[in-house]
XYZ file of C-alpha atoms in Angstrom:
664
model
C 11.117 2.697 71.463
C 9.862 5.806 69.733
C 8.175 8.399 71.865
C 4.808 9.845 71.081
C 6.259 12.872 69.247
C 8.362 10.660 66.945
C 5.395 8.415 66.185
C 3.298 11.430 65.412
C 5.976 12.763 63.086
C 6.204 9.398 61.276
C 2.425 9.240 60.968
C 2.380 12.749 59.604
C 5.147 11.918 57.121
C 3.227 8.821 55.970
C 0.102 10.869 55.573
C 2.051 13.478 53.586
C 3.516 10.782 51.300
C 0.105 9.239 50.702
C -1.354 12.683 49.984
C 1.304 13.251 47.340
C 0.365 10.029 45.535
C -2.205 9.981 42.757
C -4.081 6.930 41.530
C -5.472 6.914 38.001
C -5.709 4.882 34.822
C -3.176 5.117 31.982
C -2.041 3.405 28.790
C 1.530 2.107 28.703
C 4.043 3.074 26.098
C 7.237 1.084 25.737
C 10.664 2.250 24.632
C 13.690 0.449 23.086
C 15.135 0.461 26.647
C 13.440 -1.484 29.478
C 11.613 1.510 30.968
C 8.359 2.990 29.650
C 5.782 5.690 30.157
C 2.201 5.780 31.338
C -0.017 8.124 29.366
C -2.921 9.349 31.505
C -6.288 10.383 30.116
C -5.416 14.047 30.626
C -2.359 13.738 28.316
C 0.484 13.457 30.828
C 3.296 10.941 30.309
C 4.731 9.576 33.527
C 7.955 7.574 33.784
C 7.545 3.827 34.495
C 10.661 2.086 35.908
C 11.984 -1.095 34.225
C 10.866 -3.406 37.036
C 7.339 -2.028 36.855
C 7.229 -2.448 33.080
C 7.698 -6.199 33.584
C 4.172 -6.270 35.021
C 2.464 -5.380 31.774
C 2.806 -4.894 28.004
C 2.984 -1.716 25.939
C -0.599 -0.803 24.928
C -2.132 -2.193 28.158
C -4.532 0.037 30.061
C -3.551 -0.164 33.717
C -4.197 1.350 37.116
C -1.160 3.276 38.318
C -0.023 5.013 41.437
C 1.836 8.230 40.615
C 4.356 9.218 43.307
C 7.285 11.627 43.568
C 10.585 10.099 42.437
C 14.029 10.621 43.899
C 14.605 13.651 41.698
C 11.075 14.940 42.419
C 9.906 13.912 38.925
C 6.715 11.786 39.080
C 7.027 8.010 38.770
C 4.189 5.554 38.014
C 3.895 2.199 39.764
C 1.548 -0.327 38.158
C -1.096 -1.562 40.627
C -3.536 -3.409 38.374
C -4.688 -4.298 34.872
C -7.769 -2.735 33.350
C -7.571 -4.265 29.881
C -4.961 -5.587 27.444
C -5.205 -5.488 23.625
C -3.047 -8.604 23.421
C -5.098 -11.708 22.632
C -4.023 -13.796 19.700
C -0.747 -12.942 18.008
C 2.011 -14.413 15.831
C 5.649 -14.945 16.585
C 8.592 -17.314 16.375
C 9.420 -20.205 18.660
C 12.822 -19.944 20.422
C 14.505 -22.150 22.982
C 16.838 -21.553 25.890
C 18.127 -24.778 27.378
C 15.056 -27.012 27.793
C 12.680 -24.100 28.060
C 10.745 -22.860 25.060
C 9.426 -19.397 24.407
C 7.639 -17.450 21.743
C 9.193 -14.228 20.509
C 5.963 -12.232 19.846
C 5.552 -10.188 16.728
C 3.795 -7.369 18.564
C 4.888 -3.684 18.144
C 6.752 -2.501 21.224
C 6.911 -5.943 22.894
C 10.526 -7.175 23.010
C 10.276 -9.846 25.742
C 9.888 -13.585 25.213
C 6.770 -15.346 26.513
C 7.182 -18.745 28.159
C 5.481 -21.738 26.512
C 4.631 -24.370 29.142
C 5.180 -27.952 27.904
C 1.438 -28.669 27.846
C 0.795 -25.549 25.713
C 3.337 -26.078 22.911
C 1.086 -28.059 20.575
C 4.033 -29.731 18.867
C 5.930 -26.516 18.104
C 9.664 -26.701 17.561
C 12.363 -24.076 17.881
C 12.417 -21.911 14.721
C 8.759 -22.482 13.870
C 6.473 -19.542 13.133
C 3.412 -19.717 15.357
C -0.030 -18.350 16.070
C -0.431 -18.028 19.784
C -2.666 -16.655 22.511
C -1.746 -15.043 25.765
C -2.377 -17.565 28.483
C -1.134 -15.732 31.553
C -0.706 -11.970 31.901
C 2.413 -10.753 33.766
C 0.418 -8.434 36.084
C 0.817 -10.796 39.047
C 4.475 -11.710 39.061
C 5.994 -10.438 35.804
C 6.069 -13.934 34.272
C 3.799 -14.072 31.209
C 2.879 -17.339 29.487
C 1.445 -18.137 26.077
C -0.056 -21.152 24.369
C 0.380 -22.280 20.800
C -2.847 -22.278 18.712
C -1.246 -23.444 15.490
C 2.036 -23.699 13.625
C 2.186 -21.485 10.545
C 5.291 -23.160 9.220
C 8.983 -23.750 9.626
C 11.614 -21.230 8.621
C 12.579 -23.223 5.515
C 9.030 -23.914 4.291
C 8.361 -22.676 0.769
C 6.486 -19.402 0.866
C 6.747 -18.968 4.630
C 7.325 -15.213 4.208
C 3.966 -14.766 2.519
C 2.108 -17.294 4.671
C 3.387 -15.791 7.941
C 2.593 -12.218 6.904
C -0.915 -13.213 5.867
C -1.453 -15.038 9.219
C 0.024 -12.097 11.166
C -2.562 -9.694 9.791
C -5.437 -12.188 9.615
C -5.766 -12.347 5.827
C -8.058 -15.276 4.949
C -7.591 -16.908 1.577
C -10.889 -18.722 1.906
C -14.428 -17.446 2.403
C -16.360 -18.850 5.361
C -18.349 -22.021 4.845
C -21.626 -20.198 5.288
C -20.645 -17.563 2.673
C -19.528 -20.227 0.231
C -22.765 -22.153 0.723
C -24.800 -19.038 0.054
C -22.717 -18.203 -3.048
C -23.205 -21.706 -4.358
C -26.977 -21.275 -4.099
C -26.734 -18.000 -5.992
C -24.573 -19.471 -8.733
C -26.889 -22.444 -9.100
C -30.007 -20.306 -9.381
C -28.816 -17.539 -11.742
C -27.859 -17.453 -15.438
C -27.339 -13.724 -16.121
C -25.853 -14.397 -19.581
C -29.396 -15.261 -20.730
C -31.061 -12.150 -19.256
C -33.271 -10.502 -21.888
C -32.347 -6.968 -20.914
C -28.711 -7.524 -21.841
C -27.384 -6.383 -25.221
C -25.894 -9.199 -27.319
C -22.327 -8.298 -28.285
C -21.233 -11.877 -28.813
C -20.652 -11.243 -32.515
C -17.849 -8.730 -31.800
C -14.342 -10.145 -31.968
C -13.318 -9.370 -28.407
C -9.929 -10.593 -27.232
C -8.372 -10.612 -23.747
C -4.783 -9.485 -23.198
C -3.240 -10.382 -19.861
C -0.416 -12.288 -18.205
C -0.234 -15.851 -19.496
C -1.166 -17.398 -16.124
C -4.077 -15.078 -15.327
C -7.345 -16.923 -14.712
C -9.552 -14.144 -13.257
C -9.716 -12.302 -16.561
C -11.758 -9.171 -16.004
C -11.570 -7.222 -19.267
C -11.785 -7.883 -23.002
C -11.118 -5.430 -25.842
C -12.353 -4.792 -29.346
C -11.974 -1.759 -31.657
C -12.942 -0.880 -35.202
C -11.998 1.949 -37.487
C -14.509 4.735 -38.215
C -14.473 7.721 -40.540
C -13.041 10.077 -37.901
C -11.175 7.682 -35.600
C -12.170 4.477 -33.840
C -14.960 2.926 -31.874
C -13.511 1.221 -28.762
C -15.373 -1.443 -26.858
C -14.169 -2.458 -23.388
C -16.031 -5.381 -21.844
C -15.641 -5.800 -18.078
C -16.507 -8.953 -16.132
C -19.725 -8.568 -14.119
C -19.665 -10.209 -10.670
C -22.489 -7.851 -9.595
C -24.728 -10.019 -11.795
C -24.499 -12.579 -8.982
C -23.751 -10.398 -5.949
C -25.907 -7.282 -6.193
C -26.282 -4.266 -3.909
C -28.789 -6.034 -1.651
C -26.926 -9.331 -1.381
C -25.659 -10.198 2.138
C -22.512 -11.435 0.402
C -21.667 -7.865 -0.498
C -20.564 -7.237 3.092
C -17.951 -10.026 2.724
C -16.630 -8.467 -0.492
C -16.508 -5.054 1.206
C -14.555 -6.450 4.147
C -11.938 -8.034 1.925
C -11.687 -4.747 -0.065
C -9.319 -6.101 -2.747
C -7.301 -9.064 -3.794
C -3.973 -8.959 -1.934
C -0.941 -9.541 -4.133
C 2.307 -11.079 -2.921
C 5.286 -12.326 -4.903
C 4.313 -15.901 -5.692
C 0.894 -15.758 -3.982
C -2.505 -14.051 -4.126
C -5.317 -13.729 -1.595
C -8.328 -13.272 -3.919
C -11.175 -10.949 -3.109
C -13.735 -13.338 -4.714
C -13.807 -17.150 -4.621
C -12.400 -19.087 -7.543
C -15.800 -20.406 -8.639
C -16.990 -16.861 -9.416
C -13.761 -14.997 -10.238
C -12.138 -17.696 -12.417
C -15.140 -19.654 -13.673
C -18.547 -18.006 -13.840
C -17.426 -14.363 -14.376
C -13.953 -14.541 -15.965
C -14.088 -13.566 -19.609
C -12.741 -16.912 -20.718
C -12.056 -17.786 -24.323
C -15.127 -18.959 -26.290
C -17.421 -18.697 -23.248
C -20.620 -16.595 -23.180
C -20.284 -14.199 -20.247
C -22.267 -11.353 -18.660
C -20.375 -8.108 -18.882
C -20.585 -4.398 -18.442
C -19.535 -2.906 -21.789
C -18.280 0.622 -22.412
C -18.481 1.790 -26.042
C -16.573 4.991 -26.652
C -15.689 6.972 -29.737
C -12.020 7.973 -29.946
C -11.074 10.753 -32.369
C -7.861 10.645 -34.407
C -6.289 13.156 -31.971
C -6.975 10.763 -29.051
C -9.795 12.755 -27.509
C -12.597 10.812 -25.829
C -15.944 11.454 -27.470
C -19.439 10.020 -27.169
C -19.698 6.992 -24.888
C -22.325 4.594 -23.622
C -22.501 1.780 -21.072
C -24.428 -1.438 -21.637
C -25.330 -4.490 -19.594
C -24.377 -7.062 -22.170
C -23.159 -10.543 -23.017
C -19.886 -11.136 -24.869
C -17.840 -14.081 -26.095
C -14.061 -13.584 -26.121
C -12.404 -14.937 -29.246
C -8.967 -15.526 -27.735
C -6.944 -15.411 -24.527
C -3.775 -13.571 -25.550
C -0.702 -12.913 -23.442
C 1.143 -9.607 -23.174
C 4.264 -11.220 -24.525
C 2.618 -12.713 -27.596
C 0.779 -9.467 -28.454
C 3.928 -7.474 -28.003
C 5.904 -9.739 -30.368
C 3.085 -9.425 -32.932
C 2.900 -5.634 -32.690
C 6.682 -5.382 -33.067
C 6.651 -7.593 -36.132
C 8.582 -10.456 -34.503
C 5.796 -13.020 -34.712
C 2.899 -13.514 -37.166
C 1.092 -16.245 -35.220
C -1.676 -13.790 -34.177
C -2.428 -12.711 -37.718
C -5.926 -14.151 -37.381
C -6.635 -11.414 -34.812
C -4.998 -8.693 -36.908
C -8.106 -6.550 -37.403
C -8.924 -5.905 -33.703
C -5.267 -5.854 -32.635
C -4.218 -3.294 -35.222
C -7.187 -1.082 -34.402
C -6.567 -1.413 -30.649
C -2.897 -0.515 -31.158
C -3.824 2.571 -33.155
C -6.399 3.600 -30.527
C -3.919 3.189 -27.675
C -1.249 5.264 -29.452
C -3.757 8.057 -30.084
C -4.962 7.978 -26.461
C -1.395 7.969 -25.148
C -0.353 10.805 -27.442
C -3.315 12.884 -26.262
C -2.507 12.273 -22.601
C 1.137 13.153 -23.061
C 0.231 16.336 -24.917
C -2.793 17.486 -22.933
C -2.685 15.805 -19.558
C -0.200 14.317 -17.042
C 1.349 10.874 -17.422
C 3.384 9.159 -14.763
C 7.071 9.183 -15.594
C 8.611 5.863 -16.520
C 11.466 4.464 -14.469
C 13.566 1.333 -14.792
C 11.554 -1.704 -13.793
C 12.813 -5.081 -12.589
C 11.398 -8.625 -12.700
C 11.813 -11.028 -9.808
C 12.495 -14.656 -10.639
C 11.567 -16.922 -7.716
C 12.912 -20.387 -6.916
C 10.901 -23.397 -5.695
C 10.875 -22.054 -2.106
C 9.461 -18.719 -3.199
C 12.731 -16.877 -2.610
C 14.259 -14.439 -5.057
C 16.599 -16.385 -7.308
C 17.464 -13.595 -9.660
C 16.405 -10.043 -10.548
C 16.554 -8.809 -14.122
C 15.724 -5.447 -15.690
C 12.596 -5.240 -17.819
C 10.680 -2.647 -19.785
C 6.933 -2.067 -19.989
C 5.656 -3.809 -23.109
C 3.718 -2.027 -25.831
C 0.875 -4.508 -25.214
C 0.742 -3.458 -21.549
C 0.532 0.200 -22.622
C -2.255 -0.718 -25.034
C -4.362 -2.230 -22.257
C -3.509 0.591 -19.847
C -4.724 3.285 -22.191
C -7.963 1.449 -22.918
C -8.572 1.093 -19.147
C -7.882 4.788 -18.453
C -10.333 5.828 -21.192
C -13.000 3.528 -19.742
C -12.460 4.763 -16.211
C -12.832 8.378 -17.463
C -16.126 7.492 -19.074
C -17.361 5.797 -15.931
C -16.596 8.916 -13.866
C -18.349 11.164 -16.381
C -21.355 8.843 -16.481
C -21.757 8.834 -12.699
C -21.262 12.576 -12.408
C -23.887 13.304 -15.109
C -26.315 10.965 -13.364
C -25.755 12.635 -9.980
C -24.715 9.310 -8.452
C -22.763 9.018 -5.194
C -19.546 8.041 -6.979
C -17.293 6.595 -5.898
C -14.808 8.946 -7.554
C -11.042 8.976 -7.285
C -10.126 12.572 -6.495
C -6.679 14.147 -6.291
C -6.676 17.646 -4.855
C -3.183 18.651 -5.908
C -1.443 20.784 -3.334
C -2.066 20.287 0.370
C -4.059 23.096 1.962
C -1.729 23.162 4.964
C 1.317 23.717 2.759
C 0.186 26.715 0.759
C 2.801 29.026 2.314
C 5.534 26.548 1.424
C 4.095 26.296 -2.070
C 4.217 30.047 -2.528
C 7.846 30.119 -1.323
C 8.801 27.204 -3.563
C 7.301 28.864 -6.631
C 8.971 32.152 -5.773
C 12.358 30.468 -5.614
C 12.270 28.123 -8.542
C 9.505 29.069 -11.027
C 10.245 32.155 -13.036
C 6.680 32.819 -14.268
C 4.908 31.682 -11.101
C 2.578 34.736 -11.194
C 1.069 33.587 -14.481
C 0.207 30.071 -13.167
C -2.817 29.039 -11.158
C -1.698 25.818 -9.407
C -5.242 25.199 -8.167
C -6.611 24.858 -11.681
C -6.191 21.807 -13.875
C -4.293 23.651 -16.561
C -2.116 25.584 -14.120
C -1.270 22.515 -12.099
C -0.476 20.560 -15.293
C 1.750 23.280 -16.661
C 3.594 23.645 -13.382
C 4.296 19.936 -13.007
C 5.444 19.694 -16.582
C 7.743 22.663 -16.196
C 9.328 21.164 -13.095
C 9.736 17.723 -14.768
C 11.422 19.211 -17.824
C 13.593 21.729 -15.938
C 17.330 21.526 -16.376
C 17.813 22.916 -12.879
C 20.478 21.030 -10.957
C 18.046 20.442 -8.093
C 15.439 17.690 -8.535
C 12.534 20.137 -8.552
C 9.883 17.641 -9.637
C 10.625 15.298 -6.728
C 11.072 18.185 -4.274
C 7.478 19.357 -4.879
C 6.050 15.938 -3.884
C 6.143 16.837 -0.199
C 3.633 19.579 -0.883
C 1.094 17.340 -2.675
C -1.885 15.356 -1.389
C -2.612 11.703 -2.057
C -5.555 10.570 -4.114
C -8.711 9.847 -2.079
C -12.115 8.269 -2.580
C -15.107 10.556 -2.628
C -18.838 10.256 -3.196
C -18.708 13.705 -4.753
C -17.128 14.338 -8.170
C -13.860 16.219 -8.205
C -10.764 16.709 -10.335
C -7.852 14.282 -10.460
C -5.023 16.850 -10.559
C -2.363 14.179 -10.730
C -3.666 13.009 -14.101
C -4.932 16.497 -15.116
C -8.427 15.120 -15.580
C -11.677 16.795 -14.461
C -13.090 13.423 -13.299
C -11.771 9.909 -12.681
C -12.707 6.619 -11.032
C -11.901 2.910 -11.404
C -14.249 0.341 -12.882
C -12.174 -2.153 -14.888
C -11.203 -4.715 -12.195
C -14.399 -5.677 -10.289
C -13.184 -9.260 -9.767
C -10.214 -7.937 -7.823
C -11.168 -4.561 -6.291
C -14.219 -3.571 -4.284
C -13.958 0.035 -5.492
C -14.527 -1.144 -9.066
C -17.300 -3.439 -7.822
C -19.030 -0.449 -6.233
C -18.741 1.556 -9.466
C -20.397 -1.286 -11.332
C -23.310 -1.298 -8.873
C -23.752 2.448 -9.390
C -23.565 2.323 -13.178
C -26.040 -0.571 -13.384
C -28.431 1.127 -10.995
C -28.331 4.262 -13.105
C -28.826 2.309 -16.336
C -31.955 0.761 -14.818
C -33.267 4.141 -13.622
C -32.874 3.301 -9.930
C -32.111 6.049 -7.484
C -30.665 3.914 -4.708
C -27.584 5.117 -2.823
C -24.899 2.460 -3.072
C -22.274 4.038 -0.826
C -21.740 6.912 1.579
C -18.504 8.647 2.508
C -17.860 6.661 5.716
C -17.846 3.437 3.697
C -15.370 4.945 1.216
C -13.142 6.144 4.055
C -13.196 2.662 5.533
C -12.357 1.187 2.122
C -9.378 3.561 1.812
C -8.051 2.407 5.199
C -8.413 -1.246 4.247
C -6.619 -0.697 0.926
C -3.789 1.076 2.737
C -3.498 -1.811 5.194
C -3.305 -4.353 2.350
C -0.473 -2.331 0.759
C 1.384 -2.268 4.034
C 0.950 -6.031 4.459
C 2.199 -6.928 0.997
C 5.114 -4.463 1.399
C 6.132 -6.176 4.615
C 6.305 -9.570 2.907
C 8.174 -7.994 0.001
C 10.738 -6.464 2.349
C 11.292 -9.850 3.979
C 12.082 -11.455 0.623
C 14.253 -8.464 -0.270
C 16.259 -8.733 2.936
C 16.804 -12.455 2.499
C 18.047 -11.920 -1.026
C 20.386 -9.104 -0.042
C 21.774 -11.126 2.817
C 22.602 -13.963 0.433
C 24.110 -11.471 -2.042
C 26.216 -9.890 0.702
C 27.875 -13.261 1.461
C 29.087 -13.682 -2.116
C 29.451 -10.023 -3.120
C 29.691 -7.963 0.089
C 29.874 -4.653 -1.742
C 29.779 -1.745 -1.513
C 26.925 -1.672 -4.065
C 26.069 1.169 -6.428
C 22.801 2.921 -5.665
C 20.986 6.257 -5.957
C 19.097 8.252 -3.362
C 15.368 7.701 -3.965
C 13.679 9.569 -1.096
C 14.846 12.137 1.433
C 14.032 12.354 5.126
C 15.140 14.452 8.046
C 17.475 11.847 9.502
C 18.464 9.836 6.420
C 17.302 8.690 3.056
C 16.077 5.697 1.081
C 18.296 4.251 -1.644
C 17.519 2.174 -4.727
C 20.159 -0.282 -5.857
C 21.186 0.255 -9.486
C 21.367 -3.364 -10.513
C 18.179 -4.680 -8.894
C 15.864 -1.792 -7.990
C 15.701 -3.055 -4.368
C 15.362 -0.379 -1.754
C 16.622 0.171 1.780
C 17.404 2.926 4.214
C 20.536 4.834 5.267
C 20.345 6.315 8.798
C 22.647 9.310 8.841
C 22.358 9.609 12.615
C 24.870 6.723 12.648
C 27.153 8.216 10.026
C 29.619 9.789 12.523
C 28.814 13.409 11.676
C 25.856 15.728 12.078
C 23.572 16.321 9.074
C 21.095 19.120 8.567
C 18.077 18.866 6.250
C 17.444 21.972 4.130
C 13.895 21.708 2.824
C 14.352 24.489 0.264
C 17.045 22.503 -1.569
C 15.836 19.088 -0.371
C 19.380 18.380 0.665
C 20.955 16.676 3.690
C 24.218 18.414 4.446
C 27.125 17.968 6.803
C 30.408 19.844 6.774
C 31.849 17.323 4.347
C 28.992 15.711 2.454
C 25.785 16.586 0.630
C 22.919 14.317 -0.447
C 19.710 14.809 -2.396
C 17.386 12.720 -4.626
C 19.284 10.931 -7.405
C 22.682 11.415 -5.720
C 24.802 8.359 -6.608
C 26.028 6.504 -3.516
C 27.773 3.264 -2.586
C 26.301 1.242 0.256
C 26.895 -1.925 2.266
C 24.155 -4.006 3.915
C 24.363 -3.927 7.735
C 21.049 -5.415 8.871
C 17.365 -4.533 9.128
C 15.213 -1.975 10.908
C 13.175 -3.163 13.916
C 10.479 -0.560 13.625
C 9.843 -1.004 9.893
C 9.868 -4.759 9.803
C 12.491 -6.366 7.507
C 13.521 -2.985 6.006
C 17.123 -3.376 4.800
C 19.554 -0.966 6.457
C 22.664 0.211 4.572
C 25.886 1.882 5.625
C 27.356 4.536 3.359
C 30.755 4.262 1.781
C 32.801 7.078 3.402
C 33.412 8.800 0.071
C 29.730 8.890 -0.985
C 28.401 12.397 -1.307
C 31.730 14.185 -1.032
C 32.062 15.323 -4.636
C 28.486 16.509 -5.104
C 28.128 20.194 -5.943
C 24.834 21.519 -4.626
C 23.197 24.760 -5.558
C 23.610 27.468 -2.904
C 20.506 28.032 -0.871
C 18.802 31.220 -2.029
C 19.574 34.087 0.316
C 15.946 34.849 0.922
C 15.042 31.227 1.885
C 14.780 30.087 5.468
C 14.667 26.710 7.098
C 11.369 27.328 8.792
């Protein structure tokens, strides 16, 4: 037995150990290994052992006991759950023996969750599922889930799109209550008969779009004048049914935009309004917002005016048919010769002006995906932008410019699309870049429209062996939405917005509400900056969702190609990073990533030459490489990963880094 002194020493040791412990709340962060970290509210990150991580999920907020570890570094033990963000989620059903699990599609969660027999809801191994967490692992480290629904089997047509939509909660249908309310509105309103609308039904408008398009949102007409042309752009008017005060506007705002996938679309507006009542269908009288603008022979935009109007499109024309007519290959559209010839002349003048006076996005080789009956890529073929597509594009840009000028002159709260040019936090880097690579940098003002335009043009046309135009991209901002007018430096325009796709984009819908309010003399405020910031976030999320589905299809196609033609495949570097680069395959335009950390040698990124260098190889944008598919990236879902051919990059001669440059 221990004497009193020994017992006292043990009691003192226990008291000391307890005193060294700290109990607090923290959020768990997982790692690719089994261990994790607990981030406390004061910013500390404390190691969580693998066995403890089994009690919870990354992202959970838990109660932890922080104690000294064997090496005196603090260790966190999980004592309880405060809250978990995991509720409903998607994943894939897997089996092990007679047991079934769901492999959850949750960032940071790599463990399988058991599906009890009574909770499987008919799911089979390989099925893609929507599930809910049924039992948290906090008690014994054994989580369970239940199947809410089966999204589809792995070989179902379009499963890539359907699963991605389900994963992010994209709803293709409006709620029953919203549809019921919309039906009442559609039944009670006939805006095409409103007396305040101008009657433009005698003008020979035509629509030019993809052959299968049903939600046609713009129609065009032009006529020759003594000093140029008069261009009319009619835009579908869904705000005639869903105005600024309509409770349905909140639903449109939440959806933000139609979401486009290869072989599928999640529309912003229901079919009965987007494809029936509002679409500028052939020979149907429709309400529209019309922009009439004078275009001079030199392509400059002159006097313009907006009208609430009614129009009647004379024909639904396809891009392909119009392109064949304009190129003289087909005379079947001769009955529409007058507006088509005038529109073609207008678009060429507008394009010439933009190329001479403003900034136009550089063309690159485009590719067309041909899908099979299952929605998979069957073939990829190169394609060029048609002259008919350029025609429509130029008319839309001119109309958007007029909309921005109209709102600015009226003092309306936008929304405007603003591009600020150079990032304010990169001005020192900008100065260094200009010093190194622009001979007359002192004479340029990169913060002015003209100076920015001249600089970007100079970089694009430079015969320098470094890709200066792409190198400067890391110093530039992205376009943003603003209630205040501002320049769009990327287009070299003093003002810009978007108004030509209100059936598909909430931004354009908002611009329509503002224009119509101004036309009627109203002073209401349609939108404030927080709503525009929220819209930007939603649009970014939609892009990420569609990109994920696209990467999935890309990976499947490349995996099939690798079986028949394993490569290596010819490609070019398309984007540089610190640890690797993206490549674009020459014969398909598909993109993937090369991780140079796995290349067997150490690479260093030199930002002043935008070059990744090792002792034996050099890479920069447009460097030709040969690559072989090796799998996909877990963090960027379905992103194809490539391995470099050992000889890629060895023969590239790079410009020496200027002596005065540094890597800081």
